[in-house]
CSV table of C-alpha atoms in Angstrom, one decimal:
chain,number,residue,atom,x,y,z
A,1108,MET,CA,107.9,123.9,125.2
A,1109,THR,CA,105.2,122.0,123.3
A,1110,ILE,CA,103.4,118.7,123.3
A,1111,ILE,CA,102.0,117.6,119.9
A,1112,PHE,CA,99.3,114.9,119.2
A,1113,THR,CA,97.8,113.8,115.9
A,1114,THR,CA,94.2,112.5,116.1
A,1115,ARG,CA,92.1,110.7,113.5
A,1116,GLN,CA,88.8,110.2,115.4
A,1117,PRO,CA,86.8,112.4,117.8
A,1118,GLU,CA,87.3,109.7,120.5
A,1119,GLU,CA,91.0,110.3,120.4
A,1120,THR,CA,90.5,114.0,120.9
A,1121,GLU,CA,88.1,113.3,123.8
A,1122,PHE,CA,90.8,111.2,125.6
A,1123,ILE,CA,93.3,113.9,125.2
A,1124,GLY,CA,90.9,116.4,126.6
A,1125,ALA,CA,90.0,114.1,129.6
A,1126,ASP,CA,93.7,113.5,130.4
A,1127,LEU,CA,94.5,117.1,130.1
A,1128,ALA,CA,91.7,118.0,132.5
A,1129,CYS,CA,93.2,115.6,135.1
A,1130,ALA,CA,96.3,117.8,135.2
A,1131,LEU,CA,94.5,121.1,135.8
A,1132,LYS,CA,94.9,123.1,139.0
A,1133,ALA,CA,93.4,126.3,140.3
A,1134,GLY,CA,95.0,129.2,138.6
A,1135,ASP,CA,95.3,127.5,135.2
A,1136,LEU,CA,94.2,129.6,132.2
A,1137,VAL,CA,93.6,127.3,129.2
A,1138,LEU,CA,93.4,129.1,125.8
A,1139,LEU,CA,91.9,127.0,123.0
A,1140,SER,CA,92.2,128.2,119.4
A,1141,GLY,CA,91.5,126.7,116.0
A,1142,ASP,CA,89.3,127.3,112.9
A,1143,LEU,CA,85.6,126.5,112.9
A,1144,GLY,CA,85.1,122.8,112.9
A,1145,ALA,CA,88.6,122.0,114.0
A,1146,GLY,CA,87.4,120.2,117.1
A,1147,LYS,CA,87.6,122.8,119.8
A,1148,THR,CA,84.1,121.9,121.0
A,1149,THR,CA,84.9,118.2,121.2
A,1150,LEU,CA,88.0,118.9,123.3
A,1151,ALA,CA,86.4,121.5,125.5
A,1152,ARG,CA,83.4,119.2,126.2
A,1153,ALA,CA,85.7,116.3,127.1
A,1154,MET,CA,87.7,118.5,129.5
A,1155,ILE,CA,84.5,119.8,131.2
A,1156,ARG,CA,82.9,116.3,131.6
A,1157,GLN,CA,86.2,115.0,133.1
A,1158,MET,CA,86.3,117.8,135.6
A,1159,ALA,CA,82.6,117.3,136.4
A,1160,GLU,CA,83.1,113.5,136.6
A,1161,ASP,CA,80.0,113.1,134.4
A,1162,PRO,CA,80.6,111.5,131.0
A,1163,ILE,CA,77.1,112.5,129.7
A,1164,LEU,CA,77.0,116.0,131.2
A,1165,GLU,CA,75.2,118.4,128.9
A,1166,VAL,CA,77.7,121.1,127.9
A,1167,PRO,CA,76.0,124.0,126.2
A,1168,SER,CA,78.0,126.4,124.1
A,1169,PRO,CA,78.6,129.7,125.9
A,1170,THR,CA,78.5,131.6,122.6
A,1171,TYR,CA,75.7,133.9,123.7
A,1172,THR,CA,76.2,133.7,127.5
A,1173,ILE,CA,80.0,134.2,127.0
A,1174,CYS,CA,80.7,132.3,130.2
A,1175,GLN,CA,79.3,129.0,131.6
A,1176,SER,CA,80.5,128.0,135.1
A,1177,TYR,CA,80.7,124.5,136.6
A,1178,GLU,CA,81.0,123.4,140.2
A,1179,THR,CA,83.7,120.7,139.6
A,1180,ARG,CA,86.6,119.5,141.8
A,1181,ILE,CA,88.1,122.9,140.9
A,1182,PRO,CA,85.6,125.6,139.9
A,1183,LEU,CA,85.7,125.6,136.1
A,1184,HIS,CA,84.6,128.6,133.9
A,1185,HIS,CA,84.1,128.0,130.1
A,1186,TYR,CA,84.4,131.1,127.9
A,1187,ASP,CA,83.5,131.6,124.3
A,1188,LEU,CA,85.1,134.9,123.3
A,1189,TYR,CA,83.8,134.8,119.7
A,1190,ARG,CA,81.6,137.8,120.4
A,1191,VAL,CA,84.0,139.7,122.7
A,1192,SER,CA,86.2,142.2,121.0
A,1193,ASN,CA,88.6,143.5,123.6
A,1194,LEU,CA,90.1,142.8,127.0
A,1195,ASP,CA,88.0,145.5,128.8
A,1196,GLU,CA,84.9,143.5,128.1
A,1197,LEU,CA,86.5,140.4,129.6
A,1198,HIS,CA,87.5,142.3,132.7
A,1199,GLU,CA,83.9,143.2,133.3
A,1200,LEU,CA,83.1,139.5,133.6
A,1201,GLY,CA,85.5,139.1,136.5
A,1202,TRP,CA,87.8,136.5,134.8
A,1203,GLU,CA,90.8,137.4,136.9
A,1204,GLU,CA,88.9,136.9,140.2
A,1205,GLN,CA,87.6,133.5,138.9
A,1206,LEU,CA,91.2,132.5,138.1
A,1207,GLU,CA,92.2,132.9,141.8
A,1208,THR,CA,90.3,129.9,142.9
A,1209,GLY,CA,89.4,128.1,139.7
A,1210,CYS,CA,90.6,127.3,136.2
A,1211,LEU,CA,89.4,129.0,133.0
A,1212,LEU,CA,88.9,127.5,129.5
A,1213,MET,CA,88.7,130.1,126.8
A,1214,GLU,CA,87.8,129.5,123.2
A,1215,TRP,CA,88.7,132.2,120.6
A,1216,PRO,CA,91.4,133.9,122.8
A,1217,GLN,CA,92.9,135.7,119.8
A,1218,ASN,CA,89.8,138.0,119.9
A,1219,VAL,CA,90.9,139.4,123.2
A,1220,PHE,CA,94.6,138.8,123.9
A,1221,GLU,CA,97.0,140.6,121.6
A,1222,ALA,CA,99.8,138.6,123.2
A,1223,ILE,CA,99.3,135.2,124.9
A,1224,PRO,CA,99.5,135.6,128.7
A,1225,GLU,CA,102.9,134.2,129.8
A,1226,ASP,CA,101.4,131.7,132.3
A,1227,ALA,CA,98.6,130.4,130.0
A,1228,ILE,CA,98.3,126.9,128.6
A,1229,LEU,CA,97.8,127.4,124.9
A,1230,ILE,CA,96.1,124.6,122.9
A,1231,GLU,CA,96.0,125.0,119.1
A,1232,ILE,CA,94.1,122.6,116.8
A,1233,THR,CA,95.0,122.6,113.1
A,1234,ASP,CA,94.3,120.4,110.1
A,1235,GLY,CA,96.8,117.7,109.4
A,1236,GLU,CA,97.4,115.3,106.5
A,1237,ALA,CA,94.8,112.7,105.5
A,1238,ASP,CA,91.9,114.0,107.5
A,1239,THR,CA,93.8,114.2,110.8
A,1240,ARG,CA,94.0,116.9,113.4
A,1241,GLN,CA,97.1,118.2,115.1
A,1242,ILE,CA,96.7,119.3,118.7
A,1243,SER,CA,99.6,121.4,120.1
A,1244,ILE,CA,99.9,122.2,123.8
A,1245,THR,CA,102.3,124.9,124.8
A,1246,SER,CA,103.0,126.4,128.2
A,1247,GLN,CA,105.7,127.1,130.8
A,1248,SER,CA,107.8,124.1,131.7
A,1249,ASP,CA,106.3,123.5,135.1
A,1250,LYS,CA,102.7,123.3,133.8
A,1251,LEU,CA,103.8,121.3,130.8
A,1252,ASP,CA,105.6,118.8,133.0
A,1253,ARG,CA,102.3,118.4,135.0
A,1254,ILE,CA,100.4,117.8,131.7
A,1255,SER,CA,103.0,115.4,130.4
A,1256,ARG,CA,102.7,113.3,133.5
A,1257,SER,CA,99.0,113.0,133.0
A,1258,PHE,CA,99.5,111.6,129.5
A,1259,ALA,CA,102.2,109.3,131.0
A,1260,ILE,CA,99.6,108.0,133.3
A,1261,ARG,CA,97.4,107.1,130.4
A,1262,ASP,CA,100.4,105.3,128.8
A,1263,PHE,CA,100.9,103.4,132.0
A,1264,LEU,CA,97.2,102.4,132.1
A,1265,LYS,CA,97.4,101.1,128.5
A,1266,LYS,CA,100.2,98.7,129.6
A,1267,GLN,CA,97.9,97.4,132.3
A,1268,GLY,CA,95.1,96.8,129.8
A,1269,LEU,CA,93.2,99.9,131.0
A,1270,GLY,CA,93.9,102.3,128.1
A,1271,LYS,CA,90.3,103.4,127.9
A,1272,ALA,CA,89.5,103.4,131.6
A,1273,ASN,CA,87.9,106.4,133.1
A,1274,ARG,CA,90.1,108.3,135.6
A,1275,ARG,CA,88.6,110.2,138.6
A,1276,PHE,CA,90.4,112.4,141.0
A,1277,LEU,CA,90.3,110.8,144.5
A,1278,THR,CA,92.5,112.8,146.8
A,1279,GLY,CA,95.8,114.5,147.3
A,1280,ASP,CA,97.8,115.2,150.4
A,1281,ALA,CA,100.3,117.5,151.9
A,1282,SER,CA,103.0,115.9,149.7
A,1283,ALA,CA,103.2,115.7,145.9
A,1284,ARG,CA,101.3,112.4,145.9
A,1285,ALA,CA,97.8,112.3,144.3
A,1286,TYR,CA,95.3,109.4,143.9
A,1287,GLU,CA,92.8,108.6,141.2
A,1288,THR,CA,90.2,105.8,140.9
A,1289,VAL,CA,90.4,103.9,137.7
A,1290,GLY,CA,87.7,102.2,135.7
A,1291,THR,CA,85.1,100.7,137.9
A,1292,GLU,CA,86.7,102.3,140.9
A,1293,ASN,CA,88.0,98.9,142.3
A,1294,LEU,CA,91.4,100.2,141.5
A,1295,VAL,CA,93.4,103.2,142.6
A,1296,LEU,CA,96.2,104.9,140.8
A,1297,MET,CA,98.9,106.3,143.0
A,1298,ASN,CA,100.7,109.1,141.3
A,1299,SER,CA,103.9,109.7,143.3
A,1300,PRO,CA,106.8,111.1,141.3
A,1301,ALA,CA,110.2,110.8,142.8
A,1302,MET,CA,111.0,113.9,144.7
A,1303,PRO,CA,114.3,115.7,144.0
A,1304,ASP,CA,116.5,116.3,147.1
A,1305,GLY,CA,116.0,119.6,148.7
A,1306,PRO,CA,118.8,121.9,149.8
A,1307,ALA,CA,121.3,120.5,152.3
A,1308,VAL,CA,120.3,121.5,155.8
A,1309,ARG,CA,122.8,119.5,157.9
A,1310,ASP,CA,126.0,117.6,157.3
A,1311,GLY,CA,125.4,117.9,153.5
A,1312,LYS,CA,122.0,116.1,153.7
A,1313,PRO,CA,118.5,117.4,152.8
A,1314,TYR,CA,115.7,117.3,155.3
A,1315,SER,CA,114.0,114.3,153.6
A,1316,GLN,CA,117.1,112.1,154.0
A,1317,ILE,CA,117.6,113.0,157.7
A,1318,ALA,CA,114.0,112.5,158.5
A,1319,HIS,CA,113.9,109.3,156.5
A,1320,LEU,CA,111.1,110.3,154.2
A,1321,ALA,CA,110.5,108.0,151.2
A,1322,GLU,CA,111.8,109.6,148.0
A,1323,ASP,CA,110.1,107.2,145.6
A,1324,VAL,CA,107.4,104.5,145.5
A,1325,SER,CA,109.7,101.6,146.2
A,1326,ALA,CA,109.3,102.0,149.9
A,1327,PHE,CA,105.5,101.8,149.6
A,1328,VAL,CA,105.8,98.6,147.6
A,1329,ALA,CA,108.2,97.1,150.1
A,1330,ILE,CA,106.2,97.9,153.2
A,1331,THR,CA,103.0,96.7,151.4
A,1332,GLU,CA,104.5,93.3,150.7
A,1333,LEU,CA,105.8,93.1,154.2
A,1334,LEU,CA,102.4,94.0,155.8
A,1335,ARG,CA,100.5,91.6,153.6
A,1336,SER,CA,103.0,88.8,154.4
A,1337,LYS,CA,102.1,89.3,158.1
A,1338,GLY,CA,98.3,89.1,157.3
A,1339,TYR,CA,97.4,92.8,157.4
A,1340,ARG,CA,95.1,94.4,155.0
A,1341,ALA,CA,97.4,96.6,152.9
A,1342,PRO,CA,96.2,97.1,149.3
A,1343,LYS,CA,97.2,94.5,146.7
A,1344,ILE,CA,99.5,96.0,144.1
A,1345,HIS,CA,98.2,95.2,140.6
A,1346,GLY,CA,100.8,97.0,138.5
A,1347,HIS,CA,103.8,99.3,139.0
A,1348,ASP,CA,106.3,101.5,137.2
A,1349,LEU,CA,108.8,102.1,140.0
A,1350,GLU,CA,110.9,104.5,137.9
A,1351,ALA,CA,108.0,106.6,136.9
A,1352,GLY,CA,106.4,106.5,140.4
A,1353,LEU,CA,103.1,105.0,139.3
A,1354,LEU,CA,101.3,102.2,141.1
A,1355,LEU,CA,98.0,100.6,140.4
A,1356,ILE,CA,96.6,99.3,143.7
A,1357,GLU,CA,93.5,97.7,145.2
A,1358,ASN,CA,90.8,100.2,146.3
A,1359,LEU,CA,90.1,99.2,149.9
A,1360,GLY,CA,86.9,101.2,149.8
A,1361,PRO,CA,85.3,104.3,151.5
A,1362,GLY,CA,85.0,103.0,155.0
A,1363,THR,CA,86.2,105.4,157.8
A,1364,ILE,CA,86.7,105.2,161.5
A,1365,ILE,CA,84.9,108.6,161.9
A,1366,ASP,CA,81.2,109.4,161.5
A,1367,GLU,CA,79.5,111.8,159.1
A,1368,ASN,CA,80.1,114.6,161.6
A,1369,ARG,CA,83.9,113.9,161.7
A,1370,GLN,CA,83.7,112.5,165.2
A,1371,PRO,CA,85.7,109.4,166.2
A,1372,ILE,CA,83.7,106.1,166.3
A,1373,ALA,CA,85.1,104.7,169.5
A,1374,LYS,CA,84.7,101.0,168.6
A,1375,ARG,CA,86.6,101.6,165.4
A,1376,TYR,CA,89.4,103.5,167.1
A,1377,GLN,CA,89.6,100.6,169.6
A,1378,ALA,CA,89.9,98.1,166.7
A,1379,SER,CA,92.6,100.3,165.2
A,1380,ILE,CA,94.5,100.2,168.6
A,1381,ALA,CA,94.0,96.4,168.7
A,1382,LEU,CA,95.7,96.1,165.3
A,1383,LEU,CA,98.7,98.0,166.7
A,1384,ALA,CA,98.9,95.8,169.7
A,1385,ASP,CA,98.9,92.8,167.3
A,1386,LEU,CA,101.5,94.4,165.0
A,1387,HIS,CA,103.8,95.2,167.9
A,1388,ASN,CA,103.9,91.5,168.8
A,1389,GLN,CA,105.4,90.8,165.4
A,1390,THR,CA,109.1,90.6,164.6
A,1391,PHE,CA,110.3,92.8,161.7
A,1392,LYS,CA,113.6,92.7,160.0
A,1393,SER,CA,115.1,95.9,158.7
A,1394,HIS,CA,115.9,94.4,155.2
A,1395,VAL,CA,112.8,93.7,153.1
A,1396,SER,CA,112.7,92.1,149.7
A,1397,TYR,CA,110.1,93.4,147.3
A,1398,ALA,CA,109.1,93.3,143.6
A,1399,GLY,CA,111.1,90.2,143.0
A,1400,ASN,CA,114.7,91.1,143.4
A,1401,PHE,CA,114.9,94.5,145.1
A,1402,VAL,CA,115.7,95.2,148.7
A,1403,HIS,CA,114.4,98.0,150.9
A,1404,GLU,CA,116.1,98.9,154.2
A,1405,ILE,CA,113.6,100.1,156.8
A,1406,PRO,CA,115.4,103.0,158.5
A,1407,ASP,CA,115.7,103.4,162.2
A,1408,TYR,CA,113.8,106.3,163.8
A,1409,ASP,CA,117.2,107.6,165.1
A,1410,HIS,CA,118.4,110.6,167.0
A,1411,ASP,CA,118.9,112.8,163.9
A,1412,ALA,CA,115.5,112.1,162.5
A,1413,MET,CA,113.7,112.9,165.8
A,1414,MET,CA,115.8,116.0,166.3
A,1415,ILE,CA,115.2,117.5,162.9
A,1416,GLU,CA,111.5,116.9,163.3
A,1417,VAL,CA,111.1,118.7,166.7
A,1418,GLU,CA,113.2,121.5,165.4
A,1419,LEU,CA,110.4,122.4,163.0
A,1420,LEU,CA,108.7,124.0,166.0
A,1421,ARG,CA,111.8,126.1,166.6
A,1422,ASP,CA,112.3,127.0,163.0
A,1423,TRP,CA,108.6,127.6,162.0
A,1424,TYR,CA,106.1,127.7,164.8
A,1425,ILE,CA,107.9,129.9,167.2
A,1426,PRO,CA,109.0,132.6,164.7
A,1427,HIS,CA,105.5,132.9,163.4
A,1428,GLU,CA,103.4,132.2,166.5
A,1429,GLY,CA,105.6,133.2,169.4
A,1430,ASN,CA,108.8,135.1,170.0
A,1431,PRO,CA,111.2,135.0,167.0
A,1432,ALA,CA,114.1,136.3,169.1
A,1433,ILE,CA,113.9,133.6,171.8
A,1434,ASP,CA,117.0,131.7,172.7
A,1435,THR,CA,116.3,128.1,171.8
A,1436,SER,CA,119.4,126.4,173.2
A,1437,ALA,CA,117.5,125.1,176.2
A,1438,PHE,CA,114.9,123.6,173.7
A,1439,THR,CA,117.7,121.7,172.0
A,1440,GLU,CA,119.2,120.4,175.3
A,1441,ILE,CA,115.8,119.2,176.5
A,1442,TRP,CA,115.0,117.3,173.4
A,1443,GLN,CA,118.5,115.8,173.3
A,1444,ASN,CA,117.8,114.3,176.7
A,1445,LEU,CA,114.3,113.1,175.8
A,1446,ILE,CA,115.5,111.4,172.7
A,1447,GLU,CA,118.2,109.7,174.6
A,1448,LYS,CA,115.6,108.3,177.0
A,1449,SER,CA,113.6,107.0,174.0
A,1450,LYS,CA,116.5,104.7,173.1
A,1451,ASN,CA,115.5,102.4,175.9
A,1452,HIS,CA,111.9,102.1,174.9
A,1453,PRO,CA,110.5,99.0,173.1
A,1454,LYS,CA,110.8,99.2,169.3
A,1455,SER,CA,108.7,97.9,166.4
A,1456,LEU,CA,107.6,98.9,162.9
A,1457,VAL,CA,106.3,102.5,163.0
A,1458,LEU,CA,103.8,103.2,160.2
A,1459,ARG,CA,104.3,106.9,161.0
A,1460,ASP,CA,100.9,108.4,159.9
A,1461,TYR,CA,98.6,106.0,161.6
A,1462,HIS,CA,95.5,108.2,161.9
A,1463,SER,CA,92.0,108.5,160.6
A,1464,PRO,CA,92.8,109.6,157.0
A,1465,ASN,CA,95.0,106.5,156.5
A,1466,ILE,CA,92.8,103.9,158.2
A,1467,ILE,CA,90.1,102.2,156.1
A,1468,TRP,CA,87.2,100.5,157.9
A,1469,LEU,CA,86.5,97.1,156.5
A,1470,SER,CA,84.0,94.3,157.3
A,1471,GLY,CA,85.4,91.5,159.4
A,1472,ASP,CA,85.4,90.0,162.9
A,1473,HIS,CA,89.0,90.6,163.9
A,1474,PRO,CA,91.0,93.9,163.8
A,1475,THR,CA,93.4,92.4,161.2
A,1476,ASP,CA,90.3,92.0,158.9
A,1477,GLN,CA,88.6,95.2,160.0
A,1478,ILE,CA,91.4,97.7,159.4
A,1479,GLY,CA,92.8,98.6,156.0
A,1480,LEU,CA,96.2,100.4,155.9
A,1481,ILE,CA,97.5,103.0,153.5
A,1482,ASP,CA,100.1,105.8,153.4
A,1483,TYR,CA,102.9,104.0,155.2
A,1484,GLN,CA,105.8,104.5,152.8
A,1485,ASP,CA,107.7,106.5,155.4
A,1486,ALA,CA,107.7,103.5,157.9
A,1487,MET,CA,110.6,103.1,160.2
A,1488,ILE,CA,111.8,101.0,163.1
A,1489,GLY,CA,111.1,103.0,166.3
A,1490,PRO,CA,109.3,103.3,169.6
A,1491,GLU,CA,106.0,101.4,169.6
A,1492,ALA,CA,104.3,104.3,171.4
A,1493,TYR,CA,104.6,106.5,168.3
A,1494,ASP,CA,101.7,105.0,166.3
A,1495,VAL,CA,99.6,104.7,169.4
A,1496,ALA,CA,100.0,108.5,169.9
A,1497,SER,CA,99.4,109.1,166.2
A,1498,LEU,CA,95.9,107.5,166.5
A,1499,ALA,CA,95.0,108.6,170.1
A,1500,GLN,CA,96.0,112.2,169.3
A,1501,ASP,CA,94.6,112.2,165.7
A,1502,ALA,CA,95.9,115.3,164.0
A,1503,ARG,CA,92.7,115.7,161.8
A,1504,ILE,CA,90.0,114.8,164.3
A,1505,ASP,CA,89.2,116.0,167.8
A,1506,VAL,CA,89.8,113.0,170.1
A,1507,PRO,CA,88.4,113.7,173.6
A,1508,GLU,CA,90.8,113.2,176.4
A,1509,SER,CA,88.6,110.5,177.9
A,1510,LEU,CA,88.7,108.5,174.6
A,1511,GLU,CA,92.5,109.0,174.4
A,1512,ASN,CA,92.9,107.6,177.8
A,1513,GLN,CA,90.6,104.7,177.0
A,1514,LEU,CA,92.7,103.9,173.9
A,1515,VAL,CA,96.0,104.0,175.7
A,1516,ASP,CA,94.6,101.8,178.6
A,1517,TYR,CA,93.2,99.4,176.1
A,1518,TYR,CA,96.5,99.1,174.2
A,1519,ILE,CA,98.3,98.4,177.5
A,1520,SER,CA,95.8,95.8,178.6
A,1521,LEU,CA,96.2,93.9,175.2
A,1522,ARG,CA,100.0,94.1,175.4
A,1523,LYS,CA,100.1,92.8,179.0
A,1524,ARG,CA,98.1,89.8,177.9
A,1525,SER,CA,100.3,89.0,174.9
A,1526,ALA,CA,103.8,90.2,175.8
A,1527,LYS,CA,105.4,88.7,178.9
A,1528,ASN,CA,108.0,91.5,179.3
A,1529,PHE,CA,105.7,94.5,178.6
A,1530,ASP,CA,106.4,97.3,181.1
A,1531,GLU,CA,103.5,99.7,181.5
A,1532,ARG,CA,105.6,102.4,183.3
A,1533,VAL,CA,108.1,102.4,180.4
A,1534,PHE,CA,105.4,102.5,177.8
A,1535,ARG,CA,103.6,105.4,179.4
A,1536,GLU,CA,106.9,107.4,179.5
A,1537,SER,CA,107.5,106.5,175.9
A,1538,TYR,CA,103.9,107.5,175.0
A,1539,ALA,CA,104.4,110.9,176.7
A,1540,ILE,CA,107.7,111.6,174.8
A,1541,MET,CA,106.5,110.3,171.4
A,1542,SER,CA,103.1,112.1,171.6
A,1543,ALA,CA,104.9,115.4,172.5
A,1544,LEU,CA,107.5,114.8,169.8
A,1545,ARG,CA,104.8,114.2,167.2
A,1546,VAL,CA,102.8,117.3,168.1
A,1547,THR,CA,105.9,119.4,168.3
A,1548,LYS,CA,106.8,118.4,164.8
A,1549,ILE,CA,103.2,118.9,163.4
A,1550,LEU,CA,102.9,122.4,164.9
A,1551,GLY,CA,106.0,123.3,162.9
A,1552,ILE,CA,104.8,121.5,159.7
A,1553,PHE,CA,101.4,123.1,159.7
A,1554,VAL,CA,102.9,126.6,159.9
A,1555,ARG,CA,105.5,125.7,157.3
A,1556,LEU,CA,102.7,124.5,155.0
A,1557,ASP,CA,101.1,127.9,155.3
A,1558,ILE,CA,104.1,130.2,155.1
A,1559,ARG,CA,106.3,128.3,152.7
A,1560,ASP,CA,103.9,126.2,150.6
A,1561,GLY,CA,100.9,128.5,150.5
A,1562,LYS,CA,98.5,126.1,152.2
A,1563,PRO,CA,96.8,128.1,155.0
A,1564,GLN,CA,94.1,125.5,155.5
A,1565,TYR,CA,96.4,123.6,157.8
A,1566,ARG,CA,96.3,126.3,160.4
A,1567,LYS,CA,92.8,125.3,161.4
A,1568,HIS,CA,94.4,122.2,163.1
A,1569,LEU,CA,96.7,124.2,165.3
A,1570,PRO,CA,94.3,124.6,168.3
A,1571,ARG,CA,93.7,120.8,168.4
A,1572,MET,CA,97.5,120.1,168.3
A,1573,ARG,CA,98.1,122.6,171.1
A,1574,GLU,CA,95.5,120.9,173.3
A,1575,TYR,CA,97.1,117.5,172.7
A,1576,LEU,CA,100.5,118.9,173.7
A,1577,LYS,CA,99.0,120.2,177.0
A,1578,ARG,CA,97.8,116.6,177.7
A,1579,SER,CA,101.2,115.1,177.0
A,1580,LEU,CA,103.0,117.7,179.2
A,1581,ALA,CA,101.2,116.3,182.3
A,1582,HIS,CA,103.7,113.4,182.4
A,1583,PRO,CA,106.6,114.2,184.7
A,1584,VAL,CA,109.2,113.2,182.1
A,1585,LEU,CA,108.2,116.3,180.2
A,1586,GLY,CA,108.4,118.7,183.1
A,1587,ASP,CA,111.4,120.7,181.7
A,1588,TYR,CA,109.8,120.9,178.3
A,1589,GLY,CA,106.5,122.2,179.7
A,1590,ASN,CA,108.4,124.8,181.7
A,1591,TRP,CA,110.3,125.9,178.6
A,1592,LEU,CA,107.2,126.2,176.5
A,1593,ASP,CA,105.4,128.3,179.2
A,1594,SER,CA,108.3,130.7,179.1
A,1595,VAL,CA,108.2,131.3,175.3
A,1596,ILE,CA,104.8,130.7,173.8
A,1597,LYS,CA,101.1,130.4,174.7
A,1598,LEU,CA,99.6,126.9,174.1
């Protein structure tokens, strides 16, 4: 498969290089070929500057050094193979080891490779008609799809009047979503392609449908408009292509609720809890209009969704961290009973991932002004306690037990003041079940991310999650679950 561009000015070549660089990942081998003066240097320089996020970076030619390395968002190694005559010389430079954690850009690859490596991205620059250049990009379909999407993002930005805006990688997450700042960084591009359904796992449905995970950006747009209509600081949406899964949204800024040492800032966590107490006093309908004439139905956090989430511990955590041969029928019965109890607990809008990475600290005098919200596209209607647990047992940050207790007590005190029928005993039971459910799910997810998806970095969070689960098990409602866990695994 091949993508072809025709350029007339060096600036056009530079934009192609920059947008191509936005698509690169560790393990990408980019081979750049063309005659002297064809524009290889222009393209390579643009790619390197984009990766380095420095539009004026000095990019020396590696003609004599052969390789020039850059500490960019992904380690980048720029090779000029004009003076290298065989593959043995290249092996001595350690290019294969560099490729394991970085990406490589190689000019004059024909001097070394008799046949183009199967997984390489080949870029050929040739002369066209009337002083034009033709840039051809060839690779395997998965890599070319990734590159094509980066160019589609540029087309989207052009429609928003931002065709020449700089793009800077901001962050990615455990899903396929990625974010970039655009232009002056007051805007964020959400790149969230619609996810194809996975294999059927139960009753002919894939996991994503059973767990009510958003499959496209429409849910994000709908919940954004809902939250903003209630006075909460969700990012304003400046432009969208719902079909393509591209959104241009307000950048709420870099403020966090943790300090530079990744420790929770108690007052900011308290403000985040106060926002939840305010949110849970609101009334939410399940049908939400958005983007003019579309309707999104907020799903219920129902029995099937809860059950398939806790089963992640059974299917992933236990086989890899405990006894793979254990009989889990008792586990199923215990959670069937706990989920049945949760049906009687007070319900509200559940943002689902309400923790430090998704809470932006803003200036203001009231929690609704101080707290910015992101990453809520999987929102459901479910037990109010779920988001309280999501924050008080933050999956990415060590929340001391004393602070967790303070946050829960503070939430209860706020609800008692504002809700006449608030029942503290019922809430504490709900909190115990929802916090245990959430940690049970996450233990399975983090092991799955390592084993299935090749993301071992998530394992570092397992000790924290085990500690949280121990705290939750102190509530009597979880007595049977605690006994079962003691019999099969070590927390």
